[in-house]
mmCIF file of C-alpha atoms in Angstrom:
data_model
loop_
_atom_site.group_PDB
_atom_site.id
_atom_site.type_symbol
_atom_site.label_atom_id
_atom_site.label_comp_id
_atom_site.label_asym_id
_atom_site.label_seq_id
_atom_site.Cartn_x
_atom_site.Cartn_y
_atom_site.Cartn_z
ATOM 1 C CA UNK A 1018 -7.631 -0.883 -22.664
ATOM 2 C CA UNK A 1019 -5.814 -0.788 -19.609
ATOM 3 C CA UNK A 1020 -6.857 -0.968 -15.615
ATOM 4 C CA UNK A 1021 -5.952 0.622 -12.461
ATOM 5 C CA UNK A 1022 -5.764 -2.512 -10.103
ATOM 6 C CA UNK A 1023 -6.383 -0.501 -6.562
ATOM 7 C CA UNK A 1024 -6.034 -2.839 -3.679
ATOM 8 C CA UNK A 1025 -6.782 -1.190 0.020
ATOM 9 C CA UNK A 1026 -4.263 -2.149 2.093
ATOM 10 C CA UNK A 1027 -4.572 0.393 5.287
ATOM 11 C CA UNK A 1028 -8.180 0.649 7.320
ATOM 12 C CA UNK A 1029 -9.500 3.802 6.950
ATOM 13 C CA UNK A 1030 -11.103 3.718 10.910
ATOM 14 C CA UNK A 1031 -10.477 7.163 12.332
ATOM 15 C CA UNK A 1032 -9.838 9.420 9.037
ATOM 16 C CA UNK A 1033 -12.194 11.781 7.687
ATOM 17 C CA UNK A 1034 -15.476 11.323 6.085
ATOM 18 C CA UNK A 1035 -14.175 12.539 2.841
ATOM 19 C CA UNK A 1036 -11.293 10.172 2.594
ATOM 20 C CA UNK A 1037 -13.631 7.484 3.500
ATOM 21 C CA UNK A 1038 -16.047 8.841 0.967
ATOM 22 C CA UNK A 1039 -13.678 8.558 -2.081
ATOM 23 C CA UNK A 1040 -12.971 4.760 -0.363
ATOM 24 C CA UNK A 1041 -16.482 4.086 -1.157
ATOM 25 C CA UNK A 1042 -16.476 5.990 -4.687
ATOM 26 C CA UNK A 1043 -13.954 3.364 -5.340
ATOM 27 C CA UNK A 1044 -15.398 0.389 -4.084
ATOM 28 C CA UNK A 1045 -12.941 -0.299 -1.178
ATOM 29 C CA UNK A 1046 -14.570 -1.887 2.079
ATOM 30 C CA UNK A 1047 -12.486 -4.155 3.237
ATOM 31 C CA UNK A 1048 -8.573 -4.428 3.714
ATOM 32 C CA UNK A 1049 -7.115 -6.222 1.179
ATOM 33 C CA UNK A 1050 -10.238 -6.242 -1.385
ATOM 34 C CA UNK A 1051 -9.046 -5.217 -4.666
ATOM 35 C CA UNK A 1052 -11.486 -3.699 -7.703
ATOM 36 C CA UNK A 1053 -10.410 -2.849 -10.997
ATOM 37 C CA UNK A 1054 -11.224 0.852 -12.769
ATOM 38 C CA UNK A 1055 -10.234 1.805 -16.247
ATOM 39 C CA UNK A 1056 -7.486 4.361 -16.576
ATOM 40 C CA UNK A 1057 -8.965 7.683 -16.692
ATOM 41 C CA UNK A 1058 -7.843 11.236 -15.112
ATOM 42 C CA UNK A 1059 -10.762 10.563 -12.647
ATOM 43 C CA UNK A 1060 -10.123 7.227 -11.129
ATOM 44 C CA UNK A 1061 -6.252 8.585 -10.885
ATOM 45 C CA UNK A 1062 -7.691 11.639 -8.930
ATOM 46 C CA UNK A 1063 -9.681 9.589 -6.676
ATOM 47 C CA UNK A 1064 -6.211 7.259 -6.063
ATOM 48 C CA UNK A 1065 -4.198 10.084 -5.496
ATOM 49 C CA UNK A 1066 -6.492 11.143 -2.902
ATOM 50 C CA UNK A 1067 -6.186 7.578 -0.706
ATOM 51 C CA UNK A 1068 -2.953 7.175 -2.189
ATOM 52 C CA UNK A 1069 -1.286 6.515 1.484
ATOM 53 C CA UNK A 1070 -3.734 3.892 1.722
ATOM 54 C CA UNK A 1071 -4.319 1.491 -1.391
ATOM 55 C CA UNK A 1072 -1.313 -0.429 -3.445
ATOM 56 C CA UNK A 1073 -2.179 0.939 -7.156
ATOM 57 C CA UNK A 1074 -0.556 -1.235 -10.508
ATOM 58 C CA UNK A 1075 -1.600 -0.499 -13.933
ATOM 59 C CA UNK A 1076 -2.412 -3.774 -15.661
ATOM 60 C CA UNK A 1077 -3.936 -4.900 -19.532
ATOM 61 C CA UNK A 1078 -6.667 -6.400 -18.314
ATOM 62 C CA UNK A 1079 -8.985 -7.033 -15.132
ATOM 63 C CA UNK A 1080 -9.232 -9.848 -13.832
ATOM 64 C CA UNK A 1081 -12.542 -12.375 -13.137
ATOM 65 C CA UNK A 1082 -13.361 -13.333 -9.463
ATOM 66 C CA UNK A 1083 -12.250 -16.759 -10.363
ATOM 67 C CA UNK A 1084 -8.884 -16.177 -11.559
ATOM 68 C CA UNK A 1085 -7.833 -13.739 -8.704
ATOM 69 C CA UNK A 1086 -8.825 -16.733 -6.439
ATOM 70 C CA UNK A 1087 -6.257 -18.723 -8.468
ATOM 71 C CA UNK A 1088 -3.982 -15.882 -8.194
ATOM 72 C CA UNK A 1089 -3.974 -16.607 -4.218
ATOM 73 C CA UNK A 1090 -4.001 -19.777 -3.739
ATOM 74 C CA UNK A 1091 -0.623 -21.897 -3.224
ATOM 75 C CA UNK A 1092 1.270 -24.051 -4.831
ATOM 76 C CA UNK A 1093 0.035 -27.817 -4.130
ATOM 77 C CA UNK A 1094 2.337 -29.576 -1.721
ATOM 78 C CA UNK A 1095 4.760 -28.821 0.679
ATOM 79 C CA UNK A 1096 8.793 -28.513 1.408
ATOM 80 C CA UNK A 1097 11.189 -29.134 4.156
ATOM 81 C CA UNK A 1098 13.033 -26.090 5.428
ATOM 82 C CA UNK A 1099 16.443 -27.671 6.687
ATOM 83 C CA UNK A 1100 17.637 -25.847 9.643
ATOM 84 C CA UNK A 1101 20.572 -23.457 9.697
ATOM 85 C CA UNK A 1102 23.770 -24.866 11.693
#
């Protein structure tokens, strides 16, 4: 089964009540929070809708709290940026 991945990446602060509606719907708050919905011909009207304001990919499966966390988090260590002459 696959998954929209919606992630909001614009604030909705100053747009309509609808469009902030259909934020809620799909379980947007915060900027950069991302929720996973099956594919379905209602979650894709609901994206289209806020479509100038969440990043959309269609993935296999979602993923757990814990390995989105992973997901983010950088690679151990560090490296030396030598500087341009």
């Amino acid at each position: 089964m696959a998954f929209f991945r919606v992630t909001l990446h614009r604030s909705a602060i100053g747009l309509p009540e609808r469009t902030r509606g259909v934020l809620a719907a799909l379980g947007l708050r915060k900027r950069t929070q991302t929720v996973y919905h099956p594919v379905s011909p209602q979650f894709a009207g609901m994206i289209y809708k806020v479509k100038e304001l969440v990043k959309v990919q269609e993935v296999d499966r979602a993923l757990t709290p814990k390995e989105m966390r992973e997901e983010r988090r950088p690679e151990r260590g560090f490296y030396l940026e030598t500087p341009r002459v």
